[in-house]
Amino acid sequence: MTMRLMTTPLALGSLILSSLPLAVAAPAMAAEVDGPAITWEVSLWGNRRGFTEGVEALAAYLAEKTDGNFQLSLQYGGVLSDPTENIDGIQIGAFEMATVCSFYHPGKLPVSTGLNLALLPLPTLESQYRTYAEYLRHPAVAAEWATWNAVPVMSVLMPNYEVMGRGEPPMDLAAWQGLRINASGGHAALMQALGAVSTTIPAPDLYSSMERGALDAIVYPYTYAFTAYSLQELSTWVTDSWNLGTVHCALAANADAYASLPQQYRDLIDEAIPAAYAHQIEAYSEVDATNEADFEARGLVRVPMPDDVRSALEAAVTPSWQAWVADMDSRGYPGQELLDLILTSAAAATAQ
């Protein structure tokens, strides 16, 4: 299988990568950015993995530049909140920052779900974060987050999705009929177009659901997300270069906590974001190389995309986009304007 990440690591990211292991051993130095001692609690779930490397790099950057005065305390394992309740925790100030995925909150962040539409033309992680930044600036999107007393600080990048499952590999369209597949957002519509039954289960519960036979397959970011939850241990097959698109998550801050930060700390967050993205992209590349070798050693069967499956997916994409537009219009949002913004921003970002 060919690598999915068509990326060019940024020089700034290399600096962050090289600085992370030196942070402990380096002698104490004067802070580059002066300010008060502040620690923010950050609600995360699962373990440290490709998905969280951007947050890790952001935390390292802030601590280094302030000589430890501005700390992000990264709390893994859902100890502060279930992932489906992070937006609520942000709203009430239970913690200062959290990763928030709109597919967990479609009723609370409906406009943001536009970035979850399947097969959006975002072939690289760089094109993703540039497009996401444009979309998050739209007044309707910004107002939606403000309703939850939240400020999206940066996006949390995820590679394009593939499907991994157990049992007989589905080599034609008929074989997908009735498969129970974990999928969210636009990916759920795609799986339904193949005849599968889609559901959305929180990430920490996926392994047990597949183990006990409640799920046949999972649509997830390739490759890191499968291995982050050890799903390859239960699986017998994985789709080969289907590139189904991805979904959007954001690292969001409580708006009151963000507003109370000294200006120099807010500026430092903005300065750190490009390096955090670059570090995450590089980390994904390294993880993919390791995981591809592991999948090969386990003998996972690669499932190509046959013509009948391709036709079914292509037939489902435009209607799923238009259904989202209609849903936004019914809620009083400019659905077509929002979709056009995504597509034009994606085209511009991909051209860079």
XYZ file of C-alpha atoms in Angstrom:
352
model
C 0.000 0.000 0.000
C 1.306 3.435 -0.840
C 1.719 6.102 1.812
C -1.254 8.438 2.307
C 0.596 11.508 3.540
C 1.765 13.596 0.618
C 3.515 16.162 2.793
C 6.687 18.184 2.909
C 7.831 18.654 6.536
C 8.217 22.316 7.391
C 11.506 23.630 8.654
C 9.805 25.126 11.678
C 8.449 21.730 12.574
C 11.943 20.294 12.474
C 13.001 22.861 15.022
C 10.203 21.832 17.348
C 10.968 18.152 16.838
C 14.591 18.681 17.711
C 13.803 20.870 20.701
C 11.311 18.548 22.402
C 13.814 15.998 23.773
C 16.256 18.732 24.762
C 13.748 20.611 26.899
C 14.446 18.518 30.008
C 18.234 18.435 29.695
C 18.813 22.065 28.705
C 20.056 24.444 31.424
C 17.649 27.034 32.735
C 17.496 30.129 30.551
C 15.670 33.431 30.777
C 12.182 33.288 29.349
C 11.821 34.690 25.848
C 8.270 35.718 26.730
C 7.725 37.085 30.229
C 4.473 36.608 32.063
C 2.726 35.157 35.084
C 2.673 31.469 36.011
C -0.445 29.946 34.412
C -1.433 26.296 34.059
C -4.328 25.193 31.852
C -5.962 21.809 32.195
C -6.496 20.161 28.788
C -9.068 17.384 28.380
C -7.958 14.611 26.003
C -8.978 11.002 25.530
C -7.060 7.846 24.688
C -3.273 7.810 24.881
C -0.645 10.007 23.292
C -0.740 9.280 19.545
C -0.518 10.950 16.144
C -3.830 12.708 16.786
C -2.419 14.468 19.853
C 1.065 15.335 18.611
C 0.004 18.832 17.578
C -1.238 19.504 21.111
C 1.957 18.033 22.553
C 4.073 20.314 20.365
C 1.977 23.350 21.285
C 2.448 22.614 24.992
C 6.198 22.140 24.568
C 6.543 25.396 22.638
C 4.614 27.465 25.198
C 6.555 26.003 28.113
C 9.919 26.526 26.425
C 9.318 30.123 25.380
C 8.023 31.134 28.823
C 10.570 29.120 30.832
C 7.712 27.009 32.166
C 5.424 29.860 33.188
C 2.670 28.968 30.687
C 1.907 25.284 31.025
C -0.678 23.111 29.288
C -1.382 20.152 31.572
C -2.394 17.432 29.110
C -4.844 15.050 30.775
C -5.244 11.850 28.742
C -7.637 8.956 29.136
C -10.787 11.042 29.444
C -10.043 11.691 33.113
C -11.471 15.210 32.911
C -14.373 14.461 30.587
C -15.811 11.937 28.187
C -14.964 12.987 24.601
C -18.677 13.424 23.887
C -18.915 16.002 26.687
C -15.784 18.102 26.129
C -17.743 20.986 24.603
C -19.941 21.095 27.712
C -16.900 21.110 29.967
C -15.432 23.991 27.977
C -18.689 25.916 28.251
C -18.874 25.762 32.034
C -15.135 26.213 32.575
C -14.554 22.762 34.047
C -11.186 22.940 32.266
C -9.515 25.572 30.144
C -8.946 23.607 26.950
C -10.052 20.410 25.223
C -10.099 18.589 21.929
C -13.597 18.934 20.467
C -14.816 16.930 17.466
C -18.011 18.234 15.883
C -19.159 14.743 14.883
C -19.602 14.015 18.594
C -21.808 17.123 18.864
C -23.807 17.471 15.611
C -26.684 19.134 17.440
C -24.394 21.582 19.212
C -21.937 22.412 16.411
C -23.994 21.824 13.230
C -22.205 24.399 11.069
C -18.826 22.931 11.953
C -19.932 19.538 10.636
C -19.434 20.885 7.111
C -15.777 19.970 7.485
C -16.836 16.353 8.063
C -18.342 15.915 4.610
C -16.952 12.872 2.845
C -14.456 13.038 0.004
C -13.705 16.742 0.341
C -10.763 17.649 -1.935
C -8.161 17.842 0.836
C -5.361 15.510 -0.258
C -2.722 16.671 2.230
C -2.605 17.646 5.865
C -1.285 21.077 4.874
C -4.309 21.691 2.657
C -6.503 20.618 5.556
C -5.307 23.097 8.140
C -5.325 25.998 5.681
C -8.896 25.217 4.644
C -10.023 24.697 8.222
C -8.587 28.073 9.249
C -10.603 29.848 6.543
C -13.787 28.050 7.509
C -13.434 28.704 11.240
C -13.239 32.438 10.482
C -16.700 32.483 8.872
C -19.077 34.497 11.096
C -21.591 31.653 11.345
C -18.907 29.226 12.484
C -17.327 31.648 14.952
C -20.751 32.461 16.417
C -21.528 28.779 16.832
C -18.417 28.201 18.932
C -19.082 31.392 20.899
C -22.471 29.970 21.886
C -20.542 27.320 23.815
C -18.195 29.882 25.357
C -15.419 28.362 23.250
C -12.628 29.605 20.997
C -11.140 27.149 18.473
C -7.400 27.712 18.864
C -6.148 25.336 16.172
C -7.334 22.286 14.280
C -6.342 18.760 15.223
C -5.297 17.105 11.982
C -6.331 13.636 10.909
C -5.303 11.766 7.754
C -7.766 10.511 5.173
C -9.925 7.620 6.313
C -9.877 3.955 5.388
C -11.955 0.996 6.587
C -10.500 -1.794 8.724
C -12.490 -4.860 9.745
C -12.599 -8.506 10.683
C -14.056 -11.504 8.933
C -14.191 -12.178 5.206
C -12.725 -9.251 3.228
C -15.501 -7.434 1.269
C -14.150 -7.652 -2.266
C -17.295 -6.473 -4.079
C -20.315 -4.268 -3.436
C -22.570 -7.159 -2.390
C -20.154 -8.099 0.391
C -20.699 -4.749 2.140
C -24.419 -5.365 2.535
C -25.376 -5.437 6.223
C -21.879 -4.939 7.629
C -22.024 -3.079 10.948
C -19.552 -0.236 10.585
C -18.523 2.555 12.921
C -18.614 5.741 10.845
C -19.420 9.388 11.477
C -20.359 12.454 9.484
C -20.177 12.071 5.730
C -18.482 8.718 6.079
C -21.691 7.291 7.527
C -23.529 8.288 4.343
C -20.867 6.583 2.235
C -21.080 3.355 4.192
C -24.859 3.409 3.946
C -24.522 3.838 0.178
C -22.620 0.543 0.154
C -25.433 -1.145 2.055
C -23.693 -1.179 5.422
C -25.312 -0.256 8.737
C -23.499 2.701 10.284
C -23.220 3.755 13.906
C -21.023 6.135 15.902
C -19.287 4.817 19.006
C -16.800 6.782 21.176
C -13.227 5.843 20.363
C -12.400 4.196 23.711
C -15.244 1.686 23.176
C -14.329 0.565 19.659
C -12.026 -2.310 20.576
C -14.512 -3.958 22.916
C -17.349 -3.446 20.422
C -15.416 -5.196 17.675
C -14.139 -7.880 20.023
C -17.622 -8.924 21.102
C -18.955 -8.821 17.537
C -21.065 -5.673 17.796
C -19.002 -4.120 14.994
C -17.623 -5.639 11.803
C -15.485 -2.708 10.713
C -14.397 0.819 11.541
C -13.878 3.863 9.320
C -10.928 5.714 10.826
C -7.896 7.863 9.963
C -5.165 5.780 8.333
C -2.937 4.499 9.877
C -2.491 5.982 13.323
C -6.065 5.762 14.639
C -6.356 2.010 14.063
C -3.162 1.259 15.966
C -3.903 3.837 18.669
C -6.764 1.596 19.755
C -5.078 -1.706 18.771
C -7.796 -2.428 16.196
C -5.312 -4.160 13.896
C -5.082 -6.926 16.515
C -8.697 -7.913 15.812
C -8.782 -7.196 12.093
C -8.219 -9.292 8.997
C -8.520 -6.682 6.235
C -8.140 -2.994 5.414
C -9.158 -0.941 2.386
C -6.340 -0.003 0.043
C -6.018 3.713 -0.824
C -9.738 4.482 -0.773
C -9.019 7.948 0.701
C -12.536 8.548 1.983
C -11.842 12.011 3.355
C -11.536 12.984 6.992
C -13.344 14.814 9.781
C -12.574 17.951 11.729
C -11.619 18.353 15.357
C -10.366 21.469 17.088
C -8.307 22.264 20.131
C -10.667 24.728 21.776
C -10.240 27.029 24.754
C -12.773 28.343 27.224
C -13.467 31.857 25.949
C -13.206 33.467 29.393
C -9.873 31.774 30.109
C -8.563 32.751 26.692
C -9.652 36.378 27.100
C -7.967 36.572 30.498
C -4.577 35.505 29.139
C -1.956 38.236 28.905
C -1.694 39.488 25.343
C 1.848 38.181 25.021
C 0.585 34.650 25.794
C -2.168 34.884 23.180
C 0.429 36.085 20.678
C 2.683 33.198 21.637
C -0.092 30.682 20.956
C -0.491 32.136 17.456
C 3.272 31.946 16.939
C 3.365 28.302 18.070
C 0.603 26.962 15.829
C 2.601 26.572 12.565
C 5.292 24.640 14.416
C 2.673 22.468 16.111
C 1.130 21.566 12.741
C 4.518 20.783 11.259
C 5.406 18.529 14.177
C 2.126 16.622 13.875
C 2.586 16.100 10.140
C 6.111 14.778 10.626
C 4.925 12.500 13.433
C 2.228 11.018 11.197
C 4.813 10.220 8.531
C 6.974 8.338 11.007
C 4.028 6.466 12.503
C 2.773 5.413 9.062
C 6.073 3.811 8.161
C 6.015 1.711 11.331
C 2.344 0.783 11.039
C 2.530 -0.227 7.385
C 5.235 -2.732 8.286
C 3.122 -4.063 11.146
C 0.038 -4.496 8.940
C 2.135 -6.380 6.421
C 3.550 -8.665 9.109
C 0.062 -9.411 10.415
C -1.093 -10.387 6.944
C -3.981 -7.927 6.726
C -5.685 -8.394 3.363
C -5.715 -5.240 1.256
C -9.142 -4.526 -0.213
C -8.985 -2.576 -3.494
C -11.860 -0.383 -4.651
C -13.744 -2.307 -7.359
C -15.741 -0.453 -9.997
C -19.135 -1.204 -8.442
C -18.034 0.212 -5.093
C -16.503 3.282 -6.731
C -19.743 3.971 -8.591
C -21.799 3.633 -5.419
C -19.546 6.015 -3.499
C -19.416 8.620 -6.251
C -23.191 8.514 -6.601
C -23.570 9.173 -2.879
C -21.171 12.098 -2.471
C -23.021 14.973 -4.136
C -26.392 14.073 -2.575
C -24.752 13.897 0.858
C -23.236 17.350 0.361
C -26.553 18.780 -0.802
C -28.391 17.136 2.085
C -26.033 18.964 4.440
C -26.682 22.251 2.618
C -30.439 21.707 2.925
C -30.073 20.931 6.618
C -28.093 24.128 7.187
C -30.668 26.160 5.255
C -33.446 24.707 7.393
C -31.583 25.868 10.506
C -31.183 29.396 9.176
C -27.548 29.095 8.083
C -26.238 29.898 4.568
C -25.636 26.278 3.570
C -24.495 26.765 -0.021
C -22.275 29.687 0.946
C -20.601 27.548 3.587
C -20.069 24.614 1.215
C -18.687 26.953 -1.439
C -16.277 28.401 1.126
C -14.987 24.922 1.933
C -14.502 23.991 -1.715
C -12.890 27.281 -2.793
C -10.621 27.310 0.254
C -9.642 23.704 -0.414
C -8.788 24.509 -4.023
C -6.662 27.479 -2.983
C -4.944 25.542 -0.193
C -4.143 22.601 -2.462
C -2.656 24.948 -5.055
C -0.162 26.398 -2.554
